[in-house]
PDB file of C-alpha atoms and ligand atoms in Angstrom:
ATOM      1  CA  MET A   1     105.475 183.954 190.718  1.00 56.00           C
ATOM      2  CA  ILE A   2     109.006 184.014 192.158  1.00 59.00           C
ATOM      3  CA  ASP A   3     109.446 184.582 195.853  1.00 69.00           C
ATOM      4  CA  LYS A   4     112.412 186.920 195.877  1.00 71.00           C
ATOM      5  CA  SER A   5     113.148 186.673 199.579  1.00 74.00           C
ATOM      6  CA  HIS A   6     113.178 182.872 199.358  1.00 71.00           C
ATOM      7  CA  THR A   7     115.611 182.995 196.435  1.00 69.00           C
ATOM      8  CA  ALA A   8     117.829 185.367 198.386  1.00 70.00           C
ATOM      9  CA  ARG A   9     117.854 183.020 201.374  1.00 73.00           C
ATOM     10  CA  VAL A  10     118.810 180.056 199.173  1.00 64.00           C
ATOM     11  CA  LEU A  11     121.650 182.041 197.580  1.00 64.00           C
ATOM     12  CA  LEU A  12     122.876 183.130 200.998  1.00 63.00           C
ATOM     13  CA  ALA A  13     122.855 179.530 202.212  1.00 65.00           C
ATOM     14  CA  ILE A  14     124.889 178.422 199.179  1.00 60.00           C
ATOM     15  CA  ALA A  15     127.369 181.252 199.732  1.00 64.00           C
ATOM     16  CA  LEU A  16     127.854 180.200 203.360  1.00 61.00           C
ATOM     17  CA  VAL A  17     128.169 176.468 202.692  1.00 60.00           C
ATOM     18  CA  ALA A  18     130.305 176.524 199.515  1.00 57.00           C
ATOM     19  CA  PRO A  19     133.616 177.340 201.253  1.00 54.00           C
ATOM     20  CA  LEU A  20     133.004 174.469 203.697  1.00 54.00           C
ATOM     21  CA  ILE A  21     132.575 172.039 200.816  1.00 54.00           C
ATOM     22  CA  ALA A  22     135.710 173.335 199.063  1.00 53.00           C
ATOM     23  CA  HIS A  23     137.706 172.647 202.231  1.00 58.00           C
ATOM     24  CA  ALA A  24     135.986 169.516 203.420  1.00 62.00           C
ATOM     25  CA  ASN A  25     137.214 167.750 206.505  1.00 83.00           C
ATOM     26  CA  GLU A  26     139.104 164.650 205.422  1.00 94.00           C
ATOM     27  CA  THR A  27     139.858 161.676 207.605  1.00 97.00           C
ATOM     28  CA  ILE A  28     142.972 159.609 206.996  1.00 98.00           C
ATOM     29  CA  HIS A  29     143.149 156.196 208.650  1.00 98.00           C
ATOM     30  CA  VAL A  30     146.606 155.467 210.003  1.00 98.00           C
ATOM     31  CA  LYS A  31     147.777 152.007 211.028  1.00 98.00           C
ATOM     32  CA  LEU A  32     150.938 151.759 213.114  1.00 98.00           C
ATOM     33  CA  THR A  33     152.554 148.343 212.731  1.00 96.00           C
ATOM     34  CA  ASP A  34     155.771 147.134 214.360  1.00 94.00           C
ATOM     35  CA  ASP A  35     157.917 148.709 211.656  1.00 95.00           C
ATOM     36  CA  MET A  36     155.645 150.728 209.379  1.00 97.00           C
ATOM     37  CA  ILE A  37     153.121 153.533 209.145  1.00 98.00           C
ATOM     38  CA  GLN A  38     150.325 152.581 206.767  1.00 98.00           C
ATOM     39  CA  LEU A  39     147.806 155.101 205.407  1.00 98.00           C
ATOM     40  CA  ASP A  40     144.565 154.502 203.551  1.00 97.00           C
ATOM     41  CA  ALA A  41     145.431 157.600 201.482  1.00 97.00           C
ATOM     42  CA  ASP A  42     148.731 159.486 201.234  1.00 97.00           C
ATOM     43  CA  THR A  43     147.261 162.696 199.861  1.00 97.00           C
ATOM     44  CA  ALA A  44     144.607 165.180 200.964  1.00 97.00           C
ATOM     45  CA  ARG A  45     143.193 168.532 199.946  1.00 96.00           C
ATOM     46  CA  GLU A  46     144.311 171.572 201.926  1.00 95.00           C
ATOM     47  CA  GLY A  47     142.280 172.325 205.031  1.00 95.00           C
ATOM     48  CA  ARG A  48     141.394 170.327 208.095  1.00 96.00           C
ATOM     49  CA  VAL A  49     142.678 166.771 208.085  1.00 97.00           C
ATOM     50  CA  THR A  50     141.919 164.286 210.852  1.00 98.00           C
ATOM     51  CA  PHE A  51     144.352 161.426 211.323  1.00 98.00           C
ATOM     52  CA  ASP A  52     142.649 158.467 212.950  1.00 98.00           C
ATOM     53  CA  VAL A  53     145.700 156.675 214.364  1.00 98.00           C
ATOM     54  CA  ASN A  54     145.503 153.033 215.444  1.00 98.00           C
ATOM     55  CA  ASN A  55     148.310 151.082 217.078  1.00 98.00           C
ATOM     56  CA  ALA A  56     147.921 147.784 215.221  1.00 97.00           C
ATOM     57  CA  ALA A  57     151.368 146.446 216.101  1.00 95.00           C
ATOM     58  CA  ASN A  58     151.838 142.863 217.257  1.00 93.00           C
ATOM     59  CA  GLY A  59     154.485 143.796 219.802  1.00 90.00           C
ATOM     60  CA  ASN A  60     153.465 145.183 223.169  1.00 92.00           C
ATOM     61  CA  THR A  61     155.190 148.520 222.488  1.00 93.00           C
ATOM     62  CA  GLU A  62     153.728 151.983 222.664  1.00 97.00           C
ATOM     63  CA  HIS A  63     153.995 154.111 219.551  1.00 98.00           C
ATOM     64  CA  GLU A  64     153.409 157.729 218.640  1.00 98.00           C
ATOM     65  CA  PHE A  65     152.559 159.672 215.531  1.00 98.00           C
ATOM     66  CA  ALA A  66     153.932 163.072 214.530  1.00 98.00           C
ATOM     67  CA  VAL A  67     153.268 165.263 211.497  1.00 98.00           C
ATOM     68  CA  LEU A  68     156.280 167.244 210.275  1.00 98.00           C
ATOM     69  CA  ARG A  69     156.219 169.839 207.502  1.00 98.00           C
ATOM     70  CA  THR A  70     159.246 169.231 205.268  1.00 98.00           C
ATOM     71  CA  ASP A  71     160.226 168.732 201.639  1.00 97.00           C
ATOM     72  CA  MET A  72     162.827 166.156 202.684  1.00 98.00           C
ATOM     73  CA  ASP A  73     162.632 162.498 201.678  1.00 98.00           C
ATOM     74  CA  ASP A  74     160.895 160.726 204.572  1.00 98.00           C
ATOM     75  CA  ALA A  75     163.720 158.146 204.674  1.00 98.00           C
ATOM     76  CA  ARG A  76     166.471 160.756 205.000  1.00 98.00           C
ATOM     77  CA  LEU A  77     165.630 162.811 208.065  1.00 98.00           C
ATOM     78  CA  PRO A  78     168.474 163.661 210.469  1.00 98.00           C
ATOM     79  CA  VAL A  79     168.672 161.187 213.378  1.00 98.00           C
ATOM     80  CA  HIS A  80     170.452 161.574 216.720  1.00 97.00           C
ATOM     81  CA  ASN A  81     170.560 158.781 219.304  1.00 96.00           C
ATOM     82  CA  GLY A  82     167.852 156.866 217.499  1.00 97.00           C
ATOM     83  CA  GLN A  83     165.434 159.774 217.225  1.00 98.00           C
ATOM     84  CA  VAL A  84     164.639 162.232 214.449  1.00 98.00           C
ATOM     85  CA  THR A  85     165.827 165.693 215.416  1.00 97.00           C
ATOM     86  CA  GLU A  86     162.337 167.201 215.533  1.00 96.00           C
ATOM     87  CA  SER A  87     163.633 170.657 216.434  1.00 95.00           C
ATOM     88  CA  ARG A  88     164.869 170.985 212.861  1.00 95.00           C
ATOM     89  CA  PHE A  89     161.325 170.761 211.539  1.00 96.00           C
ATOM     90  CA  LYS A  90     158.016 172.494 211.851  1.00 95.00           C
ATOM     91  CA  LYS A  91     155.943 170.035 213.872  1.00 97.00           C
ATOM     92  CA  ILE A  92     152.269 170.380 212.968  1.00 97.00           C
ATOM     93  CA  GLY A  93     150.978 168.031 215.639  1.00 98.00           C
ATOM     94  CA  GLU A  94     151.337 164.668 217.342  1.00 98.00           C
ATOM     95  CA  VAL A  95     149.656 162.016 219.430  1.00 98.00           C
ATOM     96  CA  GLU A  96     151.734 160.080 221.955  1.00 97.00           C
ATOM     97  CA  ASP A  97     151.631 156.986 224.159  1.00 97.00           C
ATOM     98  CA  LEU A  98     149.467 154.828 221.929  1.00 97.00           C
ATOM     99  CA  ALA A  99     149.165 151.462 223.651  1.00 97.00           C
ATOM    100  CA  ARG A 100     148.634 148.365 221.535  1.00 96.00           C
ATOM    101  CA  GLY A 101     145.117 148.291 220.120  1.00 97.00           C
ATOM    102  CA  SER A 102     144.314 151.885 221.027  1.00 97.00           C
ATOM    103  CA  THR A 103     143.262 154.683 218.703  1.00 98.00           C
ATOM    104  CA  LYS A 104     143.837 158.432 219.005  1.00 98.00           C
ATOM    105  CA  ARG A 105     142.746 161.211 216.711  1.00 98.00           C
ATOM    106  CA  LEU A 106     144.802 164.171 215.578  1.00 98.00           C
ATOM    107  CA  SER A 107     143.006 166.990 213.795  1.00 97.00           C
ATOM    108  CA  VAL A 108     145.212 169.577 212.105  1.00 97.00           C
ATOM    109  CA  LYS A 109     144.906 172.293 209.502  1.00 97.00           C
ATOM    110  CA  LEU A 110     147.267 171.569 206.617  1.00 97.00           C
ATOM    111  CA  ALA A 111     148.486 173.969 203.957  1.00 97.00           C
ATOM    112  CA  PRO A 112     149.432 172.664 200.509  1.00 97.00           C
ATOM    113  CA  GLY A 113     152.862 171.043 200.536  1.00 98.00           C
ATOM    114  CA  ARG A 114     154.836 167.982 201.525  1.00 98.00           C
ATOM    115  CA  TYR A 115     154.813 166.366 204.942  1.00 98.00           C
ATOM    116  CA  VAL A 116     156.509 163.463 206.674  1.00 98.00           C
ATOM    117  CA  LEU A 117     154.716 161.296 209.231  1.00 98.00           C
ATOM    118  CA  ILE A 118     156.870 159.504 211.797  1.00 98.00           C
ATOM    119  CA  CYS A 119     156.879 157.554 215.016  1.00 98.00           C
ATOM    120  CA  ASN A 120     159.705 159.045 217.050  1.00 98.00           C
ATOM    121  CA  ARG A 121     159.983 156.547 219.864  1.00 97.00           C
ATOM    122  CA  PRO A 122     163.736 155.780 220.124  1.00 97.00           C
ATOM    123  CA  GLY A 123     164.755 153.474 217.285  1.00 97.00           C
ATOM    124  CA  HIS A 124     161.335 153.335 215.651  1.00 98.00           C
ATOM    125  CA  TYR A 125     162.059 155.770 212.829  1.00 98.00           C
ATOM    126  CA  GLU A 126     165.105 153.708 211.859  1.00 98.00           C
ATOM    127  CA  MET A 127     163.008 150.525 211.937  1.00 97.00           C
ATOM    128  CA  GLY A 128     160.896 152.058 209.196  1.00 98.00           C
ATOM    129  CA  MET A 129     158.130 153.975 210.959  1.00 98.00           C
ATOM    130  CA  HIS A 130     157.930 156.864 208.523  1.00 98.00           C
ATOM    131  CA  THR A 131     155.986 157.778 205.409  1.00 98.00           C
ATOM    132  CA  ARG A 132     155.279 160.775 203.240  1.00 98.00           C
ATOM    133  CA  PHE A 133     152.055 162.738 202.896  1.00 98.00           C
ATOM    134  CA  VAL A 134     151.175 165.337 200.269  1.00 98.00           C
ATOM    135  CA  VAL A 135     148.561 168.088 200.546  1.00 98.00           C
ATOM    136  CA  SER A 136     147.248 169.661 197.370  1.00 96.00           C
ATOM    137  CA  ARG A 137     145.244 172.812 196.697  1.00 94.00           C
TER     138      ARG A 137
HETATM  139 CU1   CU B 201     156.758 153.423 217.012  1.00 79.05          CU
END
């Protein structure tokens, strides 16, 4: 004999959980080196993405990590006095003042599209601290 109320509860639970699975929280591990931003994955599904950002540089220099929404090539952003002109972009989020060895987390909601990840300490972008990131449906 089928328990109808039990079946209804199971269906309700599936209906509530399914959208959460479709937009699962993804964590991207980010390693900041002296002249690079390294990712363990350069794509994610749309939804909440957590960047786990570690300053793994050898030099005793603080770094930062910013997420910009742009279709531009990550190597061709406009630069003024050693810094990317962030005002020309939609900045999704950032973490700053990462001392050597430290880790900070940035959790953002990302729509499908192309992004550029940079460190915008003066001179760091031009040293190579930039990479692209793509979010798919
Ligand atoms: Cu930097």
